[in-house]
mmCIF file of C-alpha atoms in Angstrom:
data_model
loop_
_atom_site.group_PDB
_atom_site.id
_atom_site.type_symbol
_atom_site.label_atom_id
_atom_site.label_comp_id
_atom_site.label_asym_id
_atom_site.label_seq_id
_atom_site.Cartn_x
_atom_site.Cartn_y
_atom_site.Cartn_z
ATOM 1 C CA UNK A 1 -28.602 22.265 22.358
ATOM 2 C CA UNK A 2 -26.839 20.600 19.264
ATOM 3 C CA UNK A 3 -28.251 17.539 18.136
ATOM 4 C CA UNK A 4 -25.748 14.616 18.529
ATOM 5 C CA UNK A 5 -23.709 13.809 15.453
ATOM 6 C CA UNK A 6 -25.022 11.367 12.735
ATOM 7 C CA UNK A 7 -23.661 7.836 12.936
ATOM 8 C CA UNK A 8 -21.055 7.121 10.566
ATOM 9 C CA UNK A 9 -22.739 4.888 8.034
ATOM 10 C CA UNK A 10 -19.811 2.371 7.564
ATOM 11 C CA UNK A 11 -19.412 2.106 11.519
ATOM 12 C CA UNK A 12 -23.207 1.564 11.821
ATOM 13 C CA UNK A 13 -23.044 -1.268 9.311
ATOM 14 C CA UNK A 14 -20.427 -2.741 11.533
ATOM 15 C CA UNK A 15 -22.423 -2.754 14.702
ATOM 16 C CA UNK A 16 -24.282 -6.277 15.354
ATOM 17 C CA UNK A 17 -27.801 -5.863 15.774
ATOM 18 C CA UNK A 18 -27.317 -6.687 19.551
ATOM 19 C CA UNK A 19 -25.386 -3.531 20.071
ATOM 20 C CA UNK A 20 -27.513 -1.232 17.827
ATOM 21 C CA UNK A 21 -30.565 -2.482 20.001
ATOM 22 C CA UNK A 22 -28.970 -1.318 22.870
ATOM 23 C CA UNK A 23 -28.114 2.253 21.078
ATOM 24 C CA UNK A 24 -31.760 2.441 20.143
ATOM 25 C CA UNK A 25 -32.760 2.068 23.555
ATOM 26 C CA UNK A 26 -30.269 4.930 24.779
ATOM 27 C CA UNK A 27 -32.010 7.163 22.372
ATOM 28 C CA UNK A 28 -35.200 7.089 24.535
ATOM 29 C CA UNK A 29 -33.635 6.469 27.763
ATOM 30 C CA UNK A 30 -30.328 8.586 27.580
ATOM 31 C CA UNK A 31 -27.556 8.711 30.295
ATOM 32 C CA UNK A 32 -27.975 11.439 32.716
ATOM 33 C CA UNK A 33 -25.874 13.018 35.464
ATOM 34 C CA UNK A 34 -25.987 11.141 38.943
ATOM 35 C CA UNK A 35 -24.115 10.875 42.203
ATOM 36 C CA UNK A 36 -23.981 7.037 42.608
ATOM 37 C CA UNK A 37 -21.519 5.761 44.979
ATOM 38 C CA UNK A 38 -19.491 2.488 43.713
ATOM 39 C CA UNK A 39 -21.168 -0.283 45.203
ATOM 40 C CA UNK A 40 -21.240 -4.032 44.981
ATOM 41 C CA UNK A 41 -23.684 -4.757 42.573
ATOM 42 C CA UNK A 42 -26.848 -3.376 40.516
ATOM 43 C CA UNK A 43 -29.998 -3.011 42.483
ATOM 44 C CA UNK A 44 -31.863 -6.156 41.253
ATOM 45 C CA UNK A 45 -35.197 -4.095 41.745
ATOM 46 C CA UNK A 46 -33.992 -1.930 38.854
ATOM 47 C CA UNK A 47 -33.192 -4.566 36.423
ATOM 48 C CA UNK A 48 -31.031 -4.156 33.062
ATOM 49 C CA UNK A 49 -32.953 -3.685 30.145
ATOM 50 C CA UNK A 50 -33.697 -6.763 28.168
ATOM 51 C CA UNK A 51 -31.513 -5.406 25.133
ATOM 52 C CA UNK A 52 -28.296 -5.452 27.036
ATOM 53 C CA UNK A 53 -28.990 -8.225 29.846
ATOM 54 C CA UNK A 54 -26.463 -10.971 29.546
ATOM 55 C CA UNK A 55 -24.470 -9.132 26.793
ATOM 56 C CA UNK A 56 -20.966 -10.537 26.370
ATOM 57 C CA UNK A 57 -17.848 -9.240 24.803
ATOM 58 C CA UNK A 58 -18.356 -11.720 21.783
ATOM 59 C CA UNK A 59 -21.838 -10.193 21.124
ATOM 60 C CA UNK A 60 -20.324 -6.866 20.105
ATOM 61 C CA UNK A 61 -17.817 -8.049 17.618
ATOM 62 C CA UNK A 62 -18.875 -7.125 13.902
ATOM 63 C CA UNK A 63 -20.577 -9.827 11.760
ATOM 64 C CA UNK A 64 -17.903 -12.210 10.215
ATOM 65 C CA UNK A 65 -15.424 -11.598 12.872
ATOM 66 C CA UNK A 66 -12.967 -14.625 12.940
ATOM 67 C CA UNK A 67 -13.631 -16.814 16.116
ATOM 68 C CA UNK A 68 -9.995 -16.574 16.547
ATOM 69 C CA UNK A 69 -10.069 -12.725 16.800
ATOM 70 C CA UNK A 70 -6.910 -10.990 17.795
ATOM 71 C CA UNK A 71 -6.101 -9.850 21.441
ATOM 72 C CA UNK A 72 -6.592 -6.491 20.366
ATOM 73 C CA UNK A 73 -10.109 -7.213 19.107
ATOM 74 C CA UNK A 74 -10.805 -9.315 22.412
ATOM 75 C CA UNK A 75 -10.029 -6.288 24.608
ATOM 76 C CA UNK A 76 -11.663 -3.824 22.506
ATOM 77 C CA UNK A 77 -14.724 -5.980 22.612
ATOM 78 C CA UNK A 78 -14.641 -5.920 26.414
ATOM 79 C CA UNK A 79 -14.386 -2.206 26.546
ATOM 80 C CA UNK A 80 -17.284 -1.713 23.959
ATOM 81 C CA UNK A 81 -19.369 -4.234 26.311
ATOM 82 C CA UNK A 82 -18.587 -2.358 29.446
ATOM 83 C CA UNK A 83 -19.269 0.977 27.831
ATOM 84 C CA UNK A 84 -22.718 -0.126 26.914
ATOM 85 C CA UNK A 85 -23.328 -1.567 30.488
ATOM 86 C CA UNK A 86 -22.333 1.750 31.934
ATOM 87 C CA UNK A 87 -24.912 3.536 29.858
ATOM 88 C CA UNK A 88 -27.513 1.105 30.829
ATOM 89 C CA UNK A 89 -26.647 0.300 34.224
ATOM 90 C CA UNK A 90 -29.239 0.517 36.989
ATOM 91 C CA UNK A 91 -29.073 1.798 40.707
ATOM 92 C CA UNK A 92 -26.435 0.369 42.910
ATOM 93 C CA UNK A 93 -27.285 -1.328 45.782
ATOM 94 C CA UNK A 94 -27.187 0.306 49.069
ATOM 95 C CA UNK A 95 -26.125 -1.491 52.162
ATOM 96 C CA UNK A 96 -25.149 -4.753 50.048
ATOM 97 C CA UNK A 97 -24.572 -7.781 52.231
ATOM 98 C CA UNK A 98 -21.377 -8.386 50.309
ATOM 99 C CA UNK A 99 -20.266 -4.785 50.664
ATOM 100 C CA UNK A 100 -17.242 -5.438 53.275
ATOM 101 C CA UNK A 101 -15.798 -8.215 51.055
ATOM 102 C CA UNK A 102 -16.047 -6.142 47.979
ATOM 103 C CA UNK A 103 -14.333 -3.297 49.554
ATOM 104 C CA UNK A 104 -11.654 -5.866 50.640
ATOM 105 C CA UNK A 105 -11.125 -7.395 47.244
ATOM 106 C CA UNK A 106 -10.792 -3.882 45.985
ATOM 107 C CA UNK A 107 -8.114 -3.259 48.504
ATOM 108 C CA UNK A 108 -6.194 -6.147 47.145
ATOM 109 C CA UNK A 109 -6.349 -4.966 43.581
ATOM 110 C CA UNK A 110 -4.959 -1.686 44.642
ATOM 111 C CA UNK A 111 -2.037 -3.108 46.798
ATOM 112 C CA UNK A 112 -1.115 -5.143 43.343
ATOM 113 C CA UNK A 113 -0.831 -1.491 41.977
ATOM 114 C CA UNK A 114 2.082 -0.917 44.537
ATOM 115 C CA UNK A 115 3.813 2.311 44.018
ATOM 116 C CA UNK A 116 1.901 3.212 40.642
ATOM 117 C CA UNK A 117 0.065 6.133 40.795
ATOM 118 C CA UNK A 118 -3.682 5.243 40.360
ATOM 119 C CA UNK A 119 -6.973 6.975 41.265
ATOM 120 C CA UNK A 120 -5.892 9.080 44.211
ATOM 121 C CA UNK A 121 -2.154 8.481 44.668
ATOM 122 C CA UNK A 122 -0.299 5.215 44.713
ATOM 123 C CA UNK A 123 -1.838 1.763 44.594
ATOM 124 C CA UNK A 124 -0.718 1.373 48.360
ATOM 125 C CA UNK A 125 -2.365 4.461 49.607
ATOM 126 C CA UNK A 126 -5.558 3.563 47.689
ATOM 127 C CA UNK A 127 -5.461 0.062 49.125
ATOM 128 C CA UNK A 128 -5.705 1.631 52.577
ATOM 129 C CA UNK A 129 -8.613 3.383 51.715
ATOM 130 C CA UNK A 130 -10.508 0.246 50.899
ATOM 131 C CA UNK A 131 -9.251 -1.448 53.520
ATOM 132 C CA UNK A 132 -10.882 1.234 55.833
ATOM 133 C CA UNK A 133 -14.119 0.984 53.766
ATOM 134 C CA UNK A 134 -13.991 -2.981 54.521
ATOM 135 C CA UNK A 135 -13.822 -2.362 58.271
ATOM 136 C CA UNK A 136 -12.462 -4.648 60.856
ATOM 137 C CA UNK A 137 -12.928 -7.773 58.715
ATOM 138 C CA UNK A 138 -13.756 -11.046 60.600
ATOM 139 C CA UNK A 139 -10.748 -12.822 58.619
ATOM 140 C CA UNK A 140 -8.381 -10.302 60.510
ATOM 141 C CA UNK A 141 -8.032 -12.242 63.904
ATOM 142 C CA UNK A 142 -7.138 -15.598 61.853
ATOM 143 C CA UNK A 143 -4.767 -13.544 59.504
ATOM 144 C CA UNK A 144 -2.893 -12.263 62.682
ATOM 145 C CA UNK A 145 -2.333 -16.014 63.908
ATOM 146 C CA UNK A 146 -1.075 -16.868 60.690
ATOM 147 C CA UNK A 147 1.208 -13.840 60.359
ATOM 148 C CA UNK A 148 2.720 -14.918 63.786
ATOM 149 C CA UNK A 149 3.239 -18.497 62.627
ATOM 150 C CA UNK A 150 4.869 -17.123 59.453
ATOM 151 C CA UNK A 151 7.018 -14.768 61.400
ATOM 152 C CA UNK A 152 8.490 -17.349 63.756
ATOM 153 C CA UNK A 153 12.251 -17.308 63.829
ATOM 154 C CA UNK A 154 12.546 -14.393 61.552
ATOM 155 C CA UNK A 155 13.333 -11.365 63.888
ATOM 156 C CA UNK A 156 12.442 -8.765 61.391
ATOM 157 C CA UNK A 157 9.077 -10.208 60.599
ATOM 158 C CA UNK A 158 8.332 -11.060 64.092
ATOM 159 C CA UNK A 159 9.162 -7.109 64.814
ATOM 160 C CA UNK A 160 6.426 -6.209 62.301
ATOM 161 C CA UNK A 161 3.757 -8.635 63.612
ATOM 162 C CA UNK A 162 4.532 -7.299 66.769
ATOM 163 C CA UNK A 163 3.366 -3.832 65.698
ATOM 164 C CA UNK A 164 -0.107 -5.031 65.132
ATOM 165 C CA UNK A 165 -0.537 -5.826 68.814
ATOM 166 C CA UNK A 166 -3.730 -8.012 69.307
ATOM 167 C CA UNK A 167 -5.534 -7.004 66.107
ATOM 168 C CA UNK A 168 -4.409 -7.124 62.568
ATOM 169 C CA UNK A 169 -4.058 -3.805 61.069
ATOM 170 C CA UNK A 170 -4.042 -4.011 57.085
ATOM 171 C CA UNK A 171 -2.457 -0.543 56.638
ATOM 172 C CA UNK A 172 0.395 -1.685 58.654
ATOM 173 C CA UNK A 173 0.991 -4.899 56.404
ATOM 174 C CA UNK A 174 0.413 -2.387 53.079
ATOM 175 C CA UNK A 175 3.277 -0.206 54.505
ATOM 176 C CA UNK A 176 5.653 -3.336 54.841
ATOM 177 C CA UNK A 177 4.700 -4.204 51.475
ATOM 178 C CA UNK A 178 5.386 -0.998 50.023
ATOM 179 C CA UNK A 179 8.932 -1.023 52.094
ATOM 180 C CA UNK A 180 9.867 -4.563 50.544
ATOM 181 C CA UNK A 181 8.850 -3.510 47.004
ATOM 182 C CA UNK A 182 11.501 -1.289 47.106
ATOM 183 C CA UNK A 183 14.168 -2.775 49.248
ATOM 184 C CA UNK A 184 13.499 -6.253 48.014
ATOM 185 C CA UNK A 185 14.378 -7.959 51.322
ATOM 186 C CA UNK A 186 14.373 -11.889 50.330
ATOM 187 C CA UNK A 187 13.313 -12.806 54.036
ATOM 188 C CA UNK A 188 10.715 -10.269 54.271
ATOM 189 C CA UNK A 189 9.519 -10.918 50.626
ATOM 190 C CA UNK A 190 8.848 -14.482 51.545
ATOM 191 C CA UNK A 191 6.894 -13.518 54.633
ATOM 192 C CA UNK A 192 4.683 -10.843 52.766
ATOM 193 C CA UNK A 193 4.088 -13.556 50.093
ATOM 194 C CA UNK A 194 2.804 -16.011 52.952
ATOM 195 C CA UNK A 195 0.731 -13.504 54.426
ATOM 196 C CA UNK A 196 -0.955 -12.742 50.981
ATOM 197 C CA UNK A 197 -1.407 -16.098 50.468
ATOM 198 C CA UNK A 198 -2.985 -16.797 53.925
ATOM 199 C CA UNK A 199 -5.424 -13.756 53.326
ATOM 200 C CA UNK A 200 -6.738 -14.656 49.961
ATOM 201 C CA UNK A 201 -7.419 -18.040 51.446
ATOM 202 C CA UNK A 202 -9.102 -16.775 54.405
ATOM 203 C CA UNK A 203 -11.254 -14.501 52.513
ATOM 204 C CA UNK A 204 -12.156 -17.013 50.004
ATOM 205 C CA UNK A 205 -13.061 -19.617 52.770
ATOM 206 C CA UNK A 206 -15.106 -16.777 54.532
ATOM 207 C CA UNK A 207 -17.067 -15.707 51.404
ATOM 208 C CA UNK A 208 -17.955 -19.531 50.563
ATOM 209 C CA UNK A 209 -19.121 -20.015 54.251
ATOM 210 C CA UNK A 210 -21.624 -17.103 53.756
ATOM 211 C CA UNK A 211 -23.035 -18.847 50.649
#
């Protein structure tokens, strides 16, 4: 197997000492092929090596960089820090106590993608996958009640809520969001925004109650 190409001398000089320490660590602890599912967090029993623990984007900027670095520099620094964390990351947690909430938030991220094509189809499609991963979440009962209140007096919104029956079905709401994103019905848009705000508040309150 061919040896990895030598580091560009100029590039190496621009690397902060902290970054070089991580690269030196990876020389003796290289990345390998794994089958690790996406999980909520890294396993605390497999801590990150000292050379990268607590690494921040500012730590990877070249020496002499201005404190008022450009937006491009800031974003690239985040990418560099993330790249180094991926290389040094530990084993993910199995059965995380916050796995359902993490999956729920993941669903919200993809729902915001909307019709844009993401990992495996549209954002709406991916949102449904992660809502399934979150399961029948405890906030759903309260969310159904709030949706009923928000829909009161608006026949189209009431008809949508009625489709959920006695339990809130996230995929049905995702479907409504998809329709509204295309048709931009003002009344339904206001209803969806109200449900989204309630959902955020309920999930946030639930997480704080668990702390």
